[in-house]
Amino acid sequence: MTSLSIGQLAEQAGVAIDTVRYYERNDLLTPAGRLASGYRRYGTTELKRLRFIRRAKALGFSLDDIRALLALSDERDVAEVKRAAQRKLADIELRIAELERIRGGLHTLIAACPGHGRAEACPILNALTQEESA
Amino acid sequence: MTSLSIGQLAEQAGVAIDTVRYYERNDLLTPAGRLASGYRRYGTTELKRLRFIRRAKALGFSLDDIRALLALSDERDVAEVKRAAQRKLADIELRIAELERIRGGLHTLIAACPGHGRAEACPILNALTQEESA
DNA sequence: CTGCACCCTGGATCCAGGTCCAGAGTCAAG
DNA sequence: CTTGACTCTGGACCTGGATCCAGGGTGCAG
């Protein structure tokens, strides 16, 4: 039989036990049942669900996002799932653009800095000290 | 005379008053002096320093990083400032690469999803439900 | 001198996503 | 039966970077 303890579930999904209980508190994952002792029991459904959560997190979804995704996948609403993925993609692209802006700024400063000599000649310090230019 | 209250300083640097006091508690910015009443007073040195902090933050430096940068710029250690900027650049590039990896994954899934029909045909749900491949 | 905007302190709260703990109960191998 | 590994609960704590609050004091224009 494929009944798992919380420790086995956690190990097979690659998360910490405390994380499983945390997800339960936050309505992301409910045990299939409990033993008379109160011990949680999980089946393959829960294992898949937990792995889904882990992968979605790796794709940059927040737990709120994931709760919504899980509800949608329960409803099998493919169109809405696709739209959610598109929104997340747009969000990721914004974050990339912002980091690229920062990278450009740093790159320029580093390239222009001789790396020795007077502080006044260091464009990094100057850039950080300079007045606004819009 | 160029003596500023905390409110004037905050406004001219574009941060909140609470943020100025927060920076003080965290050893980033000390008032030039105090009135008999205890009111903080700031000069142009502090205004420049606060603007430095704001810009460095916009470049992705943490407050810990910034504390170190400020110490270095006080010591006028240009070589070390350059190295710190290079480390931060490497860090930003790592973050960009990670986001690009995520973007690639999402992009592939979205492109392959018809956006309608059976849940089984949705590669987004499938990808999140699939077993590991690596 | 009144009124209102401003400032003071210390501490609480927030966000996300967990992590850790104490004290008690349970399961299973030997 | 013993022992050690596992699990239970509820709640405290963590990071980073603020933000907000209560209850009081101050500065200054009219």
Short mmCIF file of C-alpha atoms (C1' of nucleotides) in Angstrom, two decimals:
data_model
loop_
_atom_site.label_atom_id
_atom_site.label_comp_id
_atom_site.label_asym_id
_atom_site.label_seq_id
_atom_site.Cartn_x
_atom_site.Cartn_y
_atom_site.Cartn_z
CA MET A 1 0.00 0.00 0.00
CA THR A 2 1.08 3.54 -0.70
CA SER A 3 0.40 5.24 2.57
CA LEU A 4 3.08 7.66 3.69
CA SER A 5 4.01 9.22 7.00
CA ILE A 6 4.76 12.93 7.00
CA GLY A 7 8.48 12.15 7.12
CA GLN A 8 8.29 9.84 4.11
CA LEU A 9 6.17 12.34 2.21
CA ALA A 10 8.57 15.16 2.97
CA GLU A 11 11.56 13.11 1.90
CA GLN A 12 9.99 11.93 -1.33
CA ALA A 13 8.96 15.46 -2.24
CA GLY A 14 12.25 17.01 -1.17
CA VAL A 15 10.93 19.41 1.44
CA ALA A 16 11.23 19.66 5.23
CA ILE A 17 8.64 18.14 7.55
CA ASP A 18 7.92 21.52 9.08
CA THR A 19 7.24 22.83 5.61
CA VAL A 20 4.57 20.18 5.03
CA ARG A 21 2.81 21.18 8.23
CA TYR A 22 3.22 24.83 7.29
CA TYR A 23 1.51 24.17 3.94
CA GLU A 24 -1.29 22.41 5.77
CA ARG A 25 -1.81 25.40 8.06
CA ASN A 26 -1.95 27.52 4.93
CA ASP A 27 -4.51 25.40 3.11
CA LEU A 28 -2.25 24.08 0.40
CA LEU A 29 -2.11 20.42 1.36
CA THR A 30 -4.36 18.29 3.58
CA PRO A 31 -3.46 14.78 4.76
CA ALA A 32 -5.46 11.95 3.21
CA GLY A 33 -6.28 10.85 6.74
CA ARG A 34 -5.05 10.39 10.29
CA LEU A 35 -4.20 7.35 12.39
CA ALA A 36 -5.96 6.90 15.71
CA SER A 37 -2.80 8.37 17.24
CA GLY A 38 -3.24 11.54 15.24
CA TYR A 39 -0.35 10.77 12.88
CA ARG A 40 -0.92 12.18 9.40
CA ARG A 41 -1.18 9.76 6.47
CA TYR A 42 -0.67 10.72 2.84
CA GLY A 43 -1.31 9.01 -0.48
CA THR A 44 0.08 9.49 -3.98
CA THR A 45 -2.40 12.32 -4.62
CA GLU A 46 -0.82 14.35 -1.85
CA LEU A 47 2.68 13.49 -3.01
CA LYS A 48 1.89 14.76 -6.50
CA ARG A 49 0.31 17.86 -5.08
CA LEU A 50 3.32 18.59 -2.91
CA ARG A 51 5.66 18.15 -5.86
CA PHE A 52 3.44 20.46 -7.88
CA ILE A 53 3.84 23.06 -5.15
CA ARG A 54 7.61 22.65 -5.13
CA ARG A 55 7.92 23.00 -8.90
CA ALA A 56 5.58 25.95 -9.08
CA LYS A 57 7.64 27.64 -6.39
CA ALA A 58 10.76 27.00 -8.47
CA LEU A 59 8.98 28.73 -11.36
CA GLY A 60 8.60 31.85 -9.25
CA PHE A 61 4.99 31.44 -8.11
CA SER A 62 4.15 32.61 -4.59
CA LEU A 63 2.17 30.37 -2.27
CA ASP A 64 -0.86 32.55 -2.94
CA ASP A 65 -0.38 32.02 -6.66
CA ILE A 66 -0.03 28.30 -6.09
CA ARG A 67 -3.19 28.07 -4.02
CA ALA A 68 -5.00 29.69 -6.94
CA LEU A 69 -3.32 27.38 -9.47
CA LEU A 70 -4.29 24.33 -7.47
CA ALA A 71 -7.90 25.50 -7.33
CA LEU A 72 -7.85 26.02 -11.10
CA SER A 73 -6.32 22.65 -11.78
CA ASP A 74 -8.93 21.07 -9.56
CA GLU A 75 -11.52 22.80 -11.72
CA ARG A 76 -9.50 21.83 -14.84
CA ASP A 77 -9.84 25.39 -16.11
CA VAL A 78 -7.11 25.24 -18.73
CA ALA A 79 -7.73 28.71 -20.14
CA GLU A 80 -7.38 30.35 -16.75
CA VAL A 81 -4.26 28.35 -15.95
CA LYS A 82 -2.69 29.57 -19.16
CA ARG A 83 -3.57 33.17 -18.35
CA ALA A 84 -2.07 32.79 -14.85
CA ALA A 85 1.13 31.49 -16.40
CA GLN A 86 1.19 34.44 -18.79
CA ARG A 87 0.74 36.92 -15.98
CA LYS A 88 3.58 35.27 -14.08
CA LEU A 89 5.77 35.39 -17.18
CA ALA A 90 5.14 39.11 -17.54
CA ASP A 91 6.02 39.56 -13.90
CA ILE A 92 9.28 37.62 -14.29
CA GLU A 93 10.17 39.69 -17.34
CA LEU A 94 9.67 42.89 -15.38
CA ARG A 95 12.01 41.64 -12.69
CA ILE A 96 14.60 40.69 -15.29
CA ALA A 97 14.40 44.11 -16.93
CA GLU A 98 14.90 45.82 -13.58
CA LEU A 99 17.93 43.70 -12.77
CA GLU A 100 19.35 44.33 -16.24
CA ARG A 101 19.01 48.05 -15.65
CA ILE A 102 20.96 47.67 -12.44
CA ARG A 103 23.53 45.48 -14.13
CA GLY A 104 24.05 48.10 -16.84
CA GLY A 105 24.64 50.79 -14.25
CA LEU A 106 27.12 48.72 -12.29
CA HIS A 107 28.90 47.57 -15.41
CA THR A 108 29.45 51.10 -16.65
CA LEU A 109 30.76 52.22 -13.31
CA ILE A 110 33.15 49.31 -12.92
CA ALA A 111 34.48 49.69 -16.44
CA ALA A 112 35.24 53.36 -15.81
CA CYS A 113 36.92 52.88 -12.44
CA PRO A 114 40.72 52.66 -12.51
CA GLY A 115 40.64 50.71 -9.25
CA HIS A 116 43.31 52.79 -7.59
CA GLY A 117 44.25 56.40 -6.94
CA ARG A 118 42.16 59.21 -5.50
CA ALA A 119 38.58 58.61 -4.39
CA GLU A 120 37.57 61.55 -6.59
CA ALA A 121 38.61 59.52 -9.62
CA CYS A 122 36.36 56.61 -8.70
CA PRO A 123 33.19 56.78 -10.76
CA ILE A 124 31.45 54.33 -8.47
CA LEU A 125 31.76 56.63 -5.48
CA ASN A 126 31.02 59.63 -7.66
CA ALA A 127 27.90 58.12 -9.13
CA LEU A 128 26.61 57.35 -5.69
CA THR A 129 27.45 60.82 -4.44
CA GLN A 130 26.29 62.79 -7.48
CA GLU A 131 23.15 64.90 -7.69
CA GLU A 132 20.07 63.51 -9.39
CA SER A 133 19.86 63.72 -13.17
CA ALA A 134 16.15 62.96 -13.58
CA MET B 1 22.63 78.19 6.98
CA THR B 2 22.10 74.66 5.75
CA SER B 3 20.77 72.97 8.83
CA LEU B 4 17.93 70.56 8.21
CA SER B 5 15.26 69.00 10.38
CA ILE B 6 14.65 65.31 9.96
CA GLY B 7 11.54 66.08 7.91
CA GLN B 8 13.41 68.39 5.56
CA LEU B 9 16.24 65.89 5.20
CA ALA B 10 13.83 63.06 4.44
CA GLU B 11 12.00 65.13 1.87
CA GLN B 12 15.16 66.30 0.12
CA ALA B 13 16.50 62.76 -0.04
CA GLY B 14 13.20 61.24 -1.06
CA VAL B 15 12.77 58.82 1.85
CA ALA B 16 10.34 58.58 4.76
CA ILE B 17 11.14 60.11 8.16
CA ASP B 18 10.83 56.72 9.82
CA THR B 19 13.38 55.41 7.38
CA VAL B 20 15.91 58.05 8.44
CA ARG B 21 15.49 57.05 12.09
CA TYR B 22 15.68 53.41 11.07
CA TYR B 23 18.99 54.05 9.32
CA GLU B 24 20.25 55.81 12.41
CA ARG B 25 19.36 52.84 14.61
CA ASN B 26 21.25 50.68 12.14
CA ASP B 27 24.40 52.81 12.10
CA LEU B 28 24.09 54.13 8.59
CA LEU B 29 23.47 57.79 9.29
CA THR B 30 24.06 59.91 12.38
CA PRO B 31 22.65 63.44 12.83
CA ALA B 32 25.21 66.27 12.70
CA GLY B 33 23.82 67.36 16.06
CA ARG B 34 20.78 67.84 18.26
CA LEU B 35 18.90 70.88 19.49
CA ALA B 36 18.43 71.33 23.24
CA SER B 37 14.97 69.86 22.70
CA GLY B 38 16.47 66.68 21.29
CA TYR B 39 15.45 67.47 17.70
CA ARG B 40 17.91 66.03 15.18
CA ARG B 41 19.82 68.44 12.92
CA TYR B 42 21.47 67.49 9.65
CA GLY B 43 23.92 69.19 7.28
CA THR B 44 24.78 68.69 3.63
CA THR B 45 27.18 65.87 4.51
CA GLU B 46 24.30 63.84 5.88
CA LEU B 47 22.08 64.70 2.93
CA LYS B 48 24.73 63.43 0.54
CA ARG B 49 25.20 60.31 2.61
CA LEU B 50 21.48 59.59 2.66
CA ARG B 51 21.27 60.04 -1.09
CA PHE B 52 24.23 57.70 -1.46
CA ILE B 53 22.32 55.11 0.53
CA ARG B 54 19.23 55.53 -1.61
CA ARG B 55 21.16 55.15 -4.87
CA ALA B 56 23.16 52.19 -3.66
CA LYS B 57 19.93 50.52 -2.63
CA ALA B 58 18.57 51.15 -6.14
CA LEU B 59 21.67 49.38 -7.47
CA GLY B 60 20.76 46.31 -5.50
CA PHE B 61 23.06 46.71 -2.50
CA SER B 62 21.73 45.57 0.86
CA LEU B 63 21.99 47.85 3.88
CA ASP B 64 24.84 45.65 5.11
CA ASP B 65 26.61 46.14 1.78
CA ILE B 66 26.01 49.85 2.02
CA ARG B 67 27.39 50.10 5.53
CA ALA B 68 30.56 48.47 4.19
CA LEU B 69 30.65 50.75 1.14
CA LEU B 70 30.30 53.82 3.33
CA ALA B 71 33.17 52.64 5.52
CA LEU B 72 35.28 52.08 2.42
CA SER B 73 34.45 55.46 0.97
CA ASP B 74 35.31 57.05 4.30
CA GLU B 75 38.66 55.29 4.03
CA ARG B 76 38.80 56.22 0.33
CA ASP B 77 39.76 52.66 -0.52
CA VAL B 78 39.01 52.80 -4.24
CA ALA B 79 40.35 49.32 -4.99
CA GLU B 80 38.09 47.71 -2.42
CA VAL B 81 35.09 49.73 -3.58
CA LYS B 82 35.67 48.46 -7.09
CA ARG B 83 35.91 44.89 -5.87
CA ALA B 84 32.67 45.30 -3.90
CA ALA B 85 30.95 46.57 -7.04
CA GLN B 86 32.26 43.61 -8.99
CA ARG B 87 31.00 41.17 -6.40
CA LYS B 88 27.59 42.82 -6.51
CA LEU B 89 27.61 42.67 -10.31
CA ALA B 90 28.32 38.94 -10.20
CA ASP B 91 25.49 38.55 -7.72
CA ILE B 92 23.05 40.46 -9.95
CA GLU B 93 24.09 38.35 -12.92
CA LEU B 94 23.35 35.18 -10.99
CA ARG B 95 19.90 36.45 -10.16
CA ILE B 96 19.28 37.37 -13.80
CA ALA B 97 20.38 33.92 -14.97
CA GLU B 98 18.05 32.26 -12.49
CA LEU B 99 15.10 34.38 -13.62
CA GLU B 100 15.94 33.68 -17.25
CA ARG B 101 15.88 29.98 -16.53
CA ILE B 102 12.42 30.38 -15.02
CA ARG B 103 11.31 32.54 -17.93
CA GLY B 104 12.43 29.89 -20.39
CA GLY B 105 10.46 27.23 -18.58
CA LEU B 106 7.29 29.30 -18.45
CA HIS B 107 7.66 30.41 -22.04
CA THR B 108 7.92 26.87 -23.33
CA LEU B 109 4.90 25.77 -21.35
CA ILE B 110 2.75 28.68 -22.46
CA ALA B 111 3.70 28.25 -26.10
CA ALA B 112 2.71 24.59 -25.97
CA CYS B 113 -0.63 25.10 -24.23
CA PRO B 114 -3.67 25.33 -26.50
CA GLY B 115 -5.52 27.29 -23.80
CA HIS B 116 -8.64 25.19 -24.00
CA GLY B 117 -9.80 21.59 -23.98
CA ARG B 118 -8.96 18.82 -21.58
CA ALA B 119 -6.69 19.41 -18.60
CA GLU B 120 -4.58 16.50 -19.77
CA ALA B 121 -3.68 18.50 -22.87
CA CYS B 122 -2.35 21.43 -20.83
CA PRO B 123 1.43 21.23 -20.67
CA ILE B 124 1.50 23.72 -17.82
CA LEU B 125 -0.47 21.45 -15.53
CA ASN B 126 1.37 18.43 -16.86
CA ALA B 127 4.78 19.95 -16.30
CA LEU B 128 3.87 20.76 -12.74
CA THR B 129 2.46 17.30 -12.18
CA GLN B 130 5.18 15.33 -13.98
CA GLU B 131 7.88 13.29 -12.32
CA GLU B 132 11.36 14.68 -12.02
CA SER B 133 13.62 14.43 -15.04
CA ALA B 134 17.07 15.07 -13.60
"C1'" DC C 1 -0.76 82.90 23.56
"C1'" DT C 2 -3.07 79.76 20.77
"C1'" DG C 3 -3.08 76.32 17.49
"C1'" DC C 4 -1.14 73.26 14.48
"C1'" DA C 5 2.51 71.05 12.35
"C1'" DC C 6 6.42 68.96 13.59
"C1'" DC C 7 9.40 66.06 16.46
"C1'" DC C 8 10.75 62.75 20.37
"C1'" DT C 9 11.13 57.68 22.30
"C1'" DG C 10 10.50 52.77 22.60
"C1'" DG C 11 8.25 49.21 21.09
"C1'" DA C 12 4.87 46.68 18.13
"C1'" DT C 13 3.67 45.23 13.63
"C1'" DC C 14 4.06 43.88 8.81
"C1'" DC C 15 5.40 40.88 4.69
"C1'" DA C 16 6.71 35.71 3.05
"C1'" DG C 17 8.07 31.54 3.86
"C1'" DG C 18 9.45 29.08 6.65
"C1'" DT C 19 12.38 27.05 10.99
"C1'" DC C 20 12.87 25.68 15.71
"C1'" DC C 21 11.41 24.36 20.24
"C1'" DA C 22 9.42 22.01 24.46
"C1'" DG C 23 6.99 18.58 26.25
"C1'" DA C 24 4.41 14.76 25.39
"C1'" DG C 25 2.85 10.65 22.88
"C1'" DT C 26 3.71 6.61 19.45
"C1'" DC C 27 5.78 3.08 16.44
"C1'" DA C 28 8.69 -0.67 15.39
"C1'" DA C 29 12.93 -3.40 15.64
"C1'" DG C 30 15.37 -6.49 18.57
"C1'" DC D 1 9.87 -4.59 27.21
"C1'" DT D 2 13.16 -1.33 25.92
"C1'" DT D 3 15.09 1.89 23.12
"C1'" DG D 4 15.51 5.07 19.66
"C1'" DA D 5 13.41 7.24 15.88
"C1'" DC D 6 9.43 9.35 14.68
"C1'" DT D 7 5.32 12.39 15.31
"C1'" DC D 8 2.03 15.46 17.70
"C1'" DT D 9 0.56 20.50 19.15
"C1'" DG D 10 0.92 25.37 19.81
"C1'" DG D 11 3.60 28.97 19.71
"C1'" DA D 12 8.02 31.58 19.39
"C1'" DC D 13 11.50 33.10 16.38
"C1'" DC D 14 14.03 34.36 12.01
"C1'" DT D 15 15.46 37.61 7.86
"C1'" DG D 16 15.29 42.63 5.78
"C1'" DG D 17 13.58 46.76 5.48
"C1'" DA D 18 10.90 49.28 6.88
"C1'" DT D 19 6.23 51.37 8.83
"C1'" DC D 20 3.09 52.63 12.44
"C1'" DC D 21 1.61 53.78 17.05
"C1'" DA D 22 0.83 56.04 21.63
"C1'" DG D 23 1.71 59.51 24.52
"C1'" DG D 24 4.11 63.22 25.09
"C1'" DG D 25 7.20 67.66 24.02
"C1'" DT D 26 8.47 71.71 20.76
"C1'" DG D 27 8.65 75.55 17.16
"C1'" DC D 28 6.66 79.14 15.03
"C1'" DA D 29 3.11 81.97 12.48
"C1'" DG D 30 -0.68 84.87 13.37
#
